[in-house]
PDB file of C-alpha atoms and ligand atoms in Angstrom:
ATOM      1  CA  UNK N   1     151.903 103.543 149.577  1.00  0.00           C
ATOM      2  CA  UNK N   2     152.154 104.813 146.003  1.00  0.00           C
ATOM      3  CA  UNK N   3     155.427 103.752 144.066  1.00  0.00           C
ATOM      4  CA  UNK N   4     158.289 106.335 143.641  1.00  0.00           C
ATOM      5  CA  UNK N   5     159.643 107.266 140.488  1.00  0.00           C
ATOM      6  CA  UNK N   6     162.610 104.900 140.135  1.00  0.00           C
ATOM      7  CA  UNK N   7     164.512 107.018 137.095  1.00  0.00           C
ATOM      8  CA  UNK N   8     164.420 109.715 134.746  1.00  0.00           C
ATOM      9  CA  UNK N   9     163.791 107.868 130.916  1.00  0.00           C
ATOM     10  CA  UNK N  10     163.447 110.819 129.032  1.00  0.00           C
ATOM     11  CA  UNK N  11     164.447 114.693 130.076  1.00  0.00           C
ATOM     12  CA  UNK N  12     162.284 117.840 130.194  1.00  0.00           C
ATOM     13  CA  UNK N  13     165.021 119.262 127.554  1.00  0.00           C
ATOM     14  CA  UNK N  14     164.566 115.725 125.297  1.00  0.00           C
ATOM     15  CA  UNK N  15     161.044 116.023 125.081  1.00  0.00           C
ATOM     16  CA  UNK N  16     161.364 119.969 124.540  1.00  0.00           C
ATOM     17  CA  UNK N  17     163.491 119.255 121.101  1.00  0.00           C
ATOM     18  CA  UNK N  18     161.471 116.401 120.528  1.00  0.00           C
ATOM     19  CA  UNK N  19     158.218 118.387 120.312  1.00  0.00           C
ATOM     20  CA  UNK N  20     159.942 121.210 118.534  1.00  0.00           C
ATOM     21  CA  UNK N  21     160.979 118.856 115.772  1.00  0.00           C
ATOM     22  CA  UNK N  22     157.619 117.226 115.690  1.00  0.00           C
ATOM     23  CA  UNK N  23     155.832 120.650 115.517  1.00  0.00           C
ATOM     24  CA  UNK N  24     158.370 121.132 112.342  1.00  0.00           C
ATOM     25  CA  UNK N  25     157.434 118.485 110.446  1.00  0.00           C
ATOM     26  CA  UNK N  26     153.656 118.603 111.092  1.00  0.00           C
ATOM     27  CA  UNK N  27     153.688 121.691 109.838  1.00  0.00           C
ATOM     28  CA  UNK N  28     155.235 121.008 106.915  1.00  0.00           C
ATOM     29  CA  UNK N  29     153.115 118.634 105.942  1.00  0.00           C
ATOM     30  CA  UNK N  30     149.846 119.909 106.801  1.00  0.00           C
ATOM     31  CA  UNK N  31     150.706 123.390 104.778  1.00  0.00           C
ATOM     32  CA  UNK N  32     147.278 124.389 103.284  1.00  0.00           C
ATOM     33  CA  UNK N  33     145.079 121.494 104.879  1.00  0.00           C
ATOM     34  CA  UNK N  34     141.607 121.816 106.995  1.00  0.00           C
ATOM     35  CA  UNK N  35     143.682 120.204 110.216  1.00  0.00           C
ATOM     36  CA  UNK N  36     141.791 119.121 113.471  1.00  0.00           C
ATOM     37  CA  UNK N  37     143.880 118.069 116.104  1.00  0.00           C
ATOM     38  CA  UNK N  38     142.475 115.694 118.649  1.00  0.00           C
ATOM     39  CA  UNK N  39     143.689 115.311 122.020  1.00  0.00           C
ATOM     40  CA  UNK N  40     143.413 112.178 123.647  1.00  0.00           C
ATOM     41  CA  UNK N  41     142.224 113.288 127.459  1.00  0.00           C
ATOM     42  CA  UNK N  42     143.786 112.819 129.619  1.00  0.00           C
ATOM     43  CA  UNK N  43     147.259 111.518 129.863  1.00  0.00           C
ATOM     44  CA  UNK N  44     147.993 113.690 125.627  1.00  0.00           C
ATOM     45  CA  UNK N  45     147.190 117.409 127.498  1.00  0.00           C
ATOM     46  CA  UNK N  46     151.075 118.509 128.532  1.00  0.00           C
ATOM     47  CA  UNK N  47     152.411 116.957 124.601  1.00  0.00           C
ATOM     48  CA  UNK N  48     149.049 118.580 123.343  1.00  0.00           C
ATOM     49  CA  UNK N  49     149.565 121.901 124.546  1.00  0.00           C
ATOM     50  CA  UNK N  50     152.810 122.204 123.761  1.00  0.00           C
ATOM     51  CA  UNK N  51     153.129 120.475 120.273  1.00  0.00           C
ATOM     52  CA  UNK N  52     150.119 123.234 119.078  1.00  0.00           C
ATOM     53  CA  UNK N  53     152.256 125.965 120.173  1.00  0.00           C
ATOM     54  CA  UNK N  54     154.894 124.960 117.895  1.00  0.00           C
ATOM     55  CA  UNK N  55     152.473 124.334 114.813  1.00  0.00           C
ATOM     56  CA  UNK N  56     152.770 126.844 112.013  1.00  0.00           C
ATOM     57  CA  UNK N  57     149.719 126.103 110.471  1.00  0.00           C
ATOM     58  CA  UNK N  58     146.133 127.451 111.816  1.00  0.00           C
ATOM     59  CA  UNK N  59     144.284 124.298 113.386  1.00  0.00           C
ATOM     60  CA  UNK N  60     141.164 123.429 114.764  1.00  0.00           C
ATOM     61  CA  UNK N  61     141.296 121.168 117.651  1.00  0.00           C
ATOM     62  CA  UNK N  62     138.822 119.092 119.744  1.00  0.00           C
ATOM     63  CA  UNK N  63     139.131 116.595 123.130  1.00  0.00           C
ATOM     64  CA  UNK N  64     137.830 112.786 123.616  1.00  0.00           C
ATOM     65  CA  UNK N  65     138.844 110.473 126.664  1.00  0.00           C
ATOM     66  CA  UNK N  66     138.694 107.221 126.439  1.00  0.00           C
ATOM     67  CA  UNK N  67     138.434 104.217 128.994  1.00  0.00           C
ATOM     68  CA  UNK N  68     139.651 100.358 129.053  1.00  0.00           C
ATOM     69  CA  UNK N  69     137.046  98.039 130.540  1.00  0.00           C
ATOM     70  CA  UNK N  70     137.539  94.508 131.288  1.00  0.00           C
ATOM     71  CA  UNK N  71     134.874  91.644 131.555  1.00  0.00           C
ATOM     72  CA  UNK N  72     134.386  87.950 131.648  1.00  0.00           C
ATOM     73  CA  UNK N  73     133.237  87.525 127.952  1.00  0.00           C
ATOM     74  CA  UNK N  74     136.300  89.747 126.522  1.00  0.00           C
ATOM     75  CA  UNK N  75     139.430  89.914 127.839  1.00  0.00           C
ATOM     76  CA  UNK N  76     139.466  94.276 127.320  1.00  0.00           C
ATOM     77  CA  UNK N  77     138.158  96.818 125.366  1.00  0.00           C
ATOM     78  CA  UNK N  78     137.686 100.155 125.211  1.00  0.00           C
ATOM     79  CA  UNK N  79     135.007 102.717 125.354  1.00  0.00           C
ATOM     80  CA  UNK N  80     134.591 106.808 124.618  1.00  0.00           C
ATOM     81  CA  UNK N  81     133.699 109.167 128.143  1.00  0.00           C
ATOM     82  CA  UNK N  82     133.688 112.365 126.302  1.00  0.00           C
ATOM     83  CA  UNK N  83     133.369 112.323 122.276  1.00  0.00           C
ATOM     84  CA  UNK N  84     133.397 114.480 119.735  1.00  0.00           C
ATOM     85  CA  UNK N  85     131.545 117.561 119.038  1.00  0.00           C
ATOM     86  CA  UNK N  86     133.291 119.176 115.583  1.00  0.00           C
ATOM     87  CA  UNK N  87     132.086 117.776 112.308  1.00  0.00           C
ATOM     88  CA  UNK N  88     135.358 115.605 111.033  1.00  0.00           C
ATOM     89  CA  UNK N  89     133.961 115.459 107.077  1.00  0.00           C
ATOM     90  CA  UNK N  90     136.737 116.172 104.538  1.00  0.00           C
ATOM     91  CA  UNK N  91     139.008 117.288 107.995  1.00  0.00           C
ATOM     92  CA  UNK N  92     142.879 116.666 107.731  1.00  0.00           C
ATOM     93  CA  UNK N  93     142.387 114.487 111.317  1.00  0.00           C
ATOM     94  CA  UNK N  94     145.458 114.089 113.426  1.00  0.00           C
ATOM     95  CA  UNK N  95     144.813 112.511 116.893  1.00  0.00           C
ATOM     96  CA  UNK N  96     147.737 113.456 119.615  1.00  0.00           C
ATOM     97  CA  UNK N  97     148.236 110.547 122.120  1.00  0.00           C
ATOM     98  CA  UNK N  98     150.577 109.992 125.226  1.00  0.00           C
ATOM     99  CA  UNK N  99     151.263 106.202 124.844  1.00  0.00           C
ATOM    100  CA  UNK N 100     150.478 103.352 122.278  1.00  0.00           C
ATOM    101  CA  UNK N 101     150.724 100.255 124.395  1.00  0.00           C
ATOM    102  CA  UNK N 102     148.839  97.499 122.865  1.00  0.00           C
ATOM    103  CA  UNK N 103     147.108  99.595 120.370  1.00  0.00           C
ATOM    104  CA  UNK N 104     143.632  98.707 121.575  1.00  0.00           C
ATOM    105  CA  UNK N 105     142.590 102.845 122.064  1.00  0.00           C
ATOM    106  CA  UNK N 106     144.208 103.963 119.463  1.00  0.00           C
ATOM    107  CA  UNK N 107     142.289 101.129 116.999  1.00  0.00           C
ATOM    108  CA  UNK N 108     139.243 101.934 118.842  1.00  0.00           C
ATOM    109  CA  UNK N 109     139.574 105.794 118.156  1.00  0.00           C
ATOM    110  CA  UNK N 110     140.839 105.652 114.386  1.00  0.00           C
ATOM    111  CA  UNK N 111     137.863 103.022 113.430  1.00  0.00           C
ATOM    112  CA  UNK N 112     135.678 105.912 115.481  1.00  0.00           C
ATOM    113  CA  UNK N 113     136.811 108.680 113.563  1.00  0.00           C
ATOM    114  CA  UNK N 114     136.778 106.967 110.124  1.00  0.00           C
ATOM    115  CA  UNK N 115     132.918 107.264 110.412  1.00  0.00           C
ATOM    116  CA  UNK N 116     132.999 111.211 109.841  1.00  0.00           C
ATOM    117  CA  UNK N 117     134.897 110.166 106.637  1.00  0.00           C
ATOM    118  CA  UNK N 118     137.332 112.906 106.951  1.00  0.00           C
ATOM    119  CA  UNK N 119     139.945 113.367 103.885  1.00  0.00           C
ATOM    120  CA  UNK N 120     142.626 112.129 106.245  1.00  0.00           C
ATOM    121  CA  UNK N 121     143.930 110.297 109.621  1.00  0.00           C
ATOM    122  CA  UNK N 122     146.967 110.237 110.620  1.00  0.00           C
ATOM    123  CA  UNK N 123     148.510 109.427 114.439  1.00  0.00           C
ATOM    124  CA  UNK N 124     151.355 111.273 116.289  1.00  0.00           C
ATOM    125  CA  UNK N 125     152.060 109.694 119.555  1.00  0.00           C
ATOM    126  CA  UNK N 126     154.496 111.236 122.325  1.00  0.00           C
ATOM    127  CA  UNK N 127     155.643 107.214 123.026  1.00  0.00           C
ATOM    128  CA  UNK N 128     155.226 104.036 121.919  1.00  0.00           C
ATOM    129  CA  UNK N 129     155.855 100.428 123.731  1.00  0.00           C
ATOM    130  CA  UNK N 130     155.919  98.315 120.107  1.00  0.00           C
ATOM    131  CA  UNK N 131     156.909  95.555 122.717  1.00  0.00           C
ATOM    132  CA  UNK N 132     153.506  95.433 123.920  1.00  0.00           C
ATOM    133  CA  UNK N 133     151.598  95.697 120.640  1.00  0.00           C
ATOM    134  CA  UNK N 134     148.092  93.510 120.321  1.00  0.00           C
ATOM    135  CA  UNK N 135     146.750  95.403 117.536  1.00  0.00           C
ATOM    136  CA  UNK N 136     148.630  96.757 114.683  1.00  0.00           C
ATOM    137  CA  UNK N 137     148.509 100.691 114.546  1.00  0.00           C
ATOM    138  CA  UNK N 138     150.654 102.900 111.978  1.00  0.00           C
ATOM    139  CA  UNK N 139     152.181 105.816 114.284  1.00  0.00           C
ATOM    140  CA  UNK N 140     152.824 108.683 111.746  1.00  0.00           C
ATOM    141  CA  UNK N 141     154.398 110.919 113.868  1.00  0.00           C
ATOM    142  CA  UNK N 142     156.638 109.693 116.894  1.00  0.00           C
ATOM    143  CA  UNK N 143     158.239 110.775 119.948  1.00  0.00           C
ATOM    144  CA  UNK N 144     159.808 108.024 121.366  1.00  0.00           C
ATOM    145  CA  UNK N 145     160.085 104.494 121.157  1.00  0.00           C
ATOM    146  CA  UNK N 146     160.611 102.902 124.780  1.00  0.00           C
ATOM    147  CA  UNK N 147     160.975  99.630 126.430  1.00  0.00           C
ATOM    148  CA  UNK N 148     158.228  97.778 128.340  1.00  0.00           C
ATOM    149  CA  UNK N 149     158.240  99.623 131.395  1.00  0.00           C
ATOM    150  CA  UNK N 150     155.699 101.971 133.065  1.00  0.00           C
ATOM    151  CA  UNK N 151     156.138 105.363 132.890  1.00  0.00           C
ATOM    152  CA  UNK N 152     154.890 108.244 134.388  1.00  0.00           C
ATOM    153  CA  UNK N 153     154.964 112.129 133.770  1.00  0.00           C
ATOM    154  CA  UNK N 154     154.501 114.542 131.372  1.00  0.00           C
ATOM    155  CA  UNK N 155     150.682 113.304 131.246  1.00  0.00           C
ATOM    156  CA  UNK N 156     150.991 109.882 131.908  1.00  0.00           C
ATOM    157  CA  UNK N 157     149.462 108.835 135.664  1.00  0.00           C
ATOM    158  CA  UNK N 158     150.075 105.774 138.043  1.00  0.00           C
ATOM    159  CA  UNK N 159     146.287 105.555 139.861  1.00  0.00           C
ATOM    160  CA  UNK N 160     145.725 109.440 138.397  1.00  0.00           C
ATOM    161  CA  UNK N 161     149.139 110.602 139.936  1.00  0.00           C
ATOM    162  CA  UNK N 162     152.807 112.231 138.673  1.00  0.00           C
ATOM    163  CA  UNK N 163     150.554 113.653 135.482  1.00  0.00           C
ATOM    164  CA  UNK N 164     152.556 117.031 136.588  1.00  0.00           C
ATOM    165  CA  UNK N 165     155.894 115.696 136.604  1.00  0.00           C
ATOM    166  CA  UNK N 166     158.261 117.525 133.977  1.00  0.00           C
ATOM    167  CA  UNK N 167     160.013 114.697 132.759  1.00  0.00           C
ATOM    168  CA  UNK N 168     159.228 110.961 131.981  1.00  0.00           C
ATOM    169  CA  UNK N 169     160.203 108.337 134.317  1.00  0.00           C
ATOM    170  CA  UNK N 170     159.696 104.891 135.483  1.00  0.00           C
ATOM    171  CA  UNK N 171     158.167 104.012 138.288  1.00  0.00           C
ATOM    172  CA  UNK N 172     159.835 101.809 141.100  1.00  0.00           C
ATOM    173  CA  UNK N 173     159.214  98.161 139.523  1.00  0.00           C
ATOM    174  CA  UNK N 174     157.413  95.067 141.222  1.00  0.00           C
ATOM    175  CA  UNK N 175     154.826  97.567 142.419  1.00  0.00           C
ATOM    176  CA  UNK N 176     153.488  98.303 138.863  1.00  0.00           C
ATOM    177  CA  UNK N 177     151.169  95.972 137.422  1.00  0.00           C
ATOM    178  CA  UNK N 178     151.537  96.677 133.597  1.00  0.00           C
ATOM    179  CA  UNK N 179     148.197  96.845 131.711  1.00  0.00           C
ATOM    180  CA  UNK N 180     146.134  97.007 134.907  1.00  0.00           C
TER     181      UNK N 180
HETATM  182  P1  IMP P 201     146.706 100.906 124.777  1.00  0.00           P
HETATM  183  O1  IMP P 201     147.067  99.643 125.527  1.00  0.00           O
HETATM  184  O2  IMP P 201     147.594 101.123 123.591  1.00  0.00           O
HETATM  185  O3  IMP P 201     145.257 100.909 124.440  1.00  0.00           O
HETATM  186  O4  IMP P 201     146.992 102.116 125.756  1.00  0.00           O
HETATM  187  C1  IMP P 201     145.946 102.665 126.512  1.00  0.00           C
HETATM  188  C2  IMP P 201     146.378 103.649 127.520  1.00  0.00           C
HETATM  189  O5  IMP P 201     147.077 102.975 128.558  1.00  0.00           O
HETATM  190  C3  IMP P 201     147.298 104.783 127.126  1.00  0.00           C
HETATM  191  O6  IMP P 201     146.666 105.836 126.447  1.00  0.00           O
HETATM  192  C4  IMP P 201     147.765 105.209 128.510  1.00  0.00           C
HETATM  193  O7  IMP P 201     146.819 106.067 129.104  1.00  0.00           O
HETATM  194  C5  IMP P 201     147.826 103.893 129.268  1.00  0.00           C
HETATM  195  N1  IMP P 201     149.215 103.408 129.390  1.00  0.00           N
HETATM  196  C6  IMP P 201     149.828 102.452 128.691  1.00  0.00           C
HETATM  197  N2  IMP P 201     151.106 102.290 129.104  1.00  0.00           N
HETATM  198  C7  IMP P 201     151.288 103.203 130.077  1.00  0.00           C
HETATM  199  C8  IMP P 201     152.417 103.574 130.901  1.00  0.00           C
HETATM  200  O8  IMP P 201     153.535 103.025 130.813  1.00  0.00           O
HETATM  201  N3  IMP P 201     152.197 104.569 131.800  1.00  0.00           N
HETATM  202  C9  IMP P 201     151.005 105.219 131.934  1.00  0.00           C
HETATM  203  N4  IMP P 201     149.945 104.908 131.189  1.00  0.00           N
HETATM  204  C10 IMP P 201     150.082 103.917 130.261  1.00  0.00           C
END
């Protein structure tokens, strides 16, 4: 039986400002810049969608999804589904993620998108558990910080469900394996 969703963490009306206040600054800084936006499929779509909506600056944007793999000679790593198709060169790159957990996709991704050699890359991530870091990652642009627990909603699944949910929450505990 799945796990239920234990508590609310953060509010549909937190993450609402939250976005709003992100979208503010991004677009202050990226005034006058060749911006791509790149959603990280599929748990960034709901903070994707809405944070472009709030952007005052024209953007180009593009989709990749990533996957973790495990096997016996390396503990986990990660590897690209769906890539890009946009040419990054001398792009002001800003990937849009749910979650930085233990940094592994997001290092994966940056190192990725360095190879375009675009003029800049820069990271705004909806949450980030610094509790579980592996890998050290800069987060430019952040949402919340939020203790080791797993969440769900607002893009983020448990076994591909509560995407939909509104809000974040955590799940009902012993049930959730974190990292698995
Ligand atoms: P990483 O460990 O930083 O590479 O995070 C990889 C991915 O794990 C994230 O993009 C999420 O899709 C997923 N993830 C990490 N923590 C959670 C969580 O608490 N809930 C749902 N997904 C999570």
């Amino acid at each position: 039986m799945k796990p239920s969703v234990q508590s609310i963490l953060i509010t549909e009306s937190q993450i609402e400002k939250r976005v709003h206040e992100l979208g503010k600054q991004i677009s202050k800084d990226y005034d006058k810049s060749d911006l791509v936006l790149i959603c990280v499929l599929k748990g960034a779509i709901l903070f994707f969608a809405d944070l472009i909506r709030t952007l005052a600056v024209p953007a180009r944007y593009e989709f990749v999804q990533l996957a973790s793999y495990h096997n016996d000679t390396k503990s986990s790593g990660v590897q690209m589904i769906q890539g890009l198709y946009q040419d990054l060169f001398r792009a002001d790159v800003l990937i849009v993620e749910d979650i930085v957990d233990t940094g592994m996709t997001l290092d994966f991704l940056l190192n990725h998108i360095e190879s375009f050699e675009p003029t800049s890359v820069k990271v705004c991530s909806l949450l980030d558990k610094p509790d579980r870091r592996e890998v050290p990652v800069t987060i430019d642009y952040l949402g919340f910080k939020i203790p080791n627990s797993f969440v769900v909603g607002y893009g983020l699944d448990f076994a591909q469900h509560y995407r939909n949910l509104p809000y974040i929450g955590v799940l009902d505990g012993d049930s959730v394996a974190l990292g698995s």
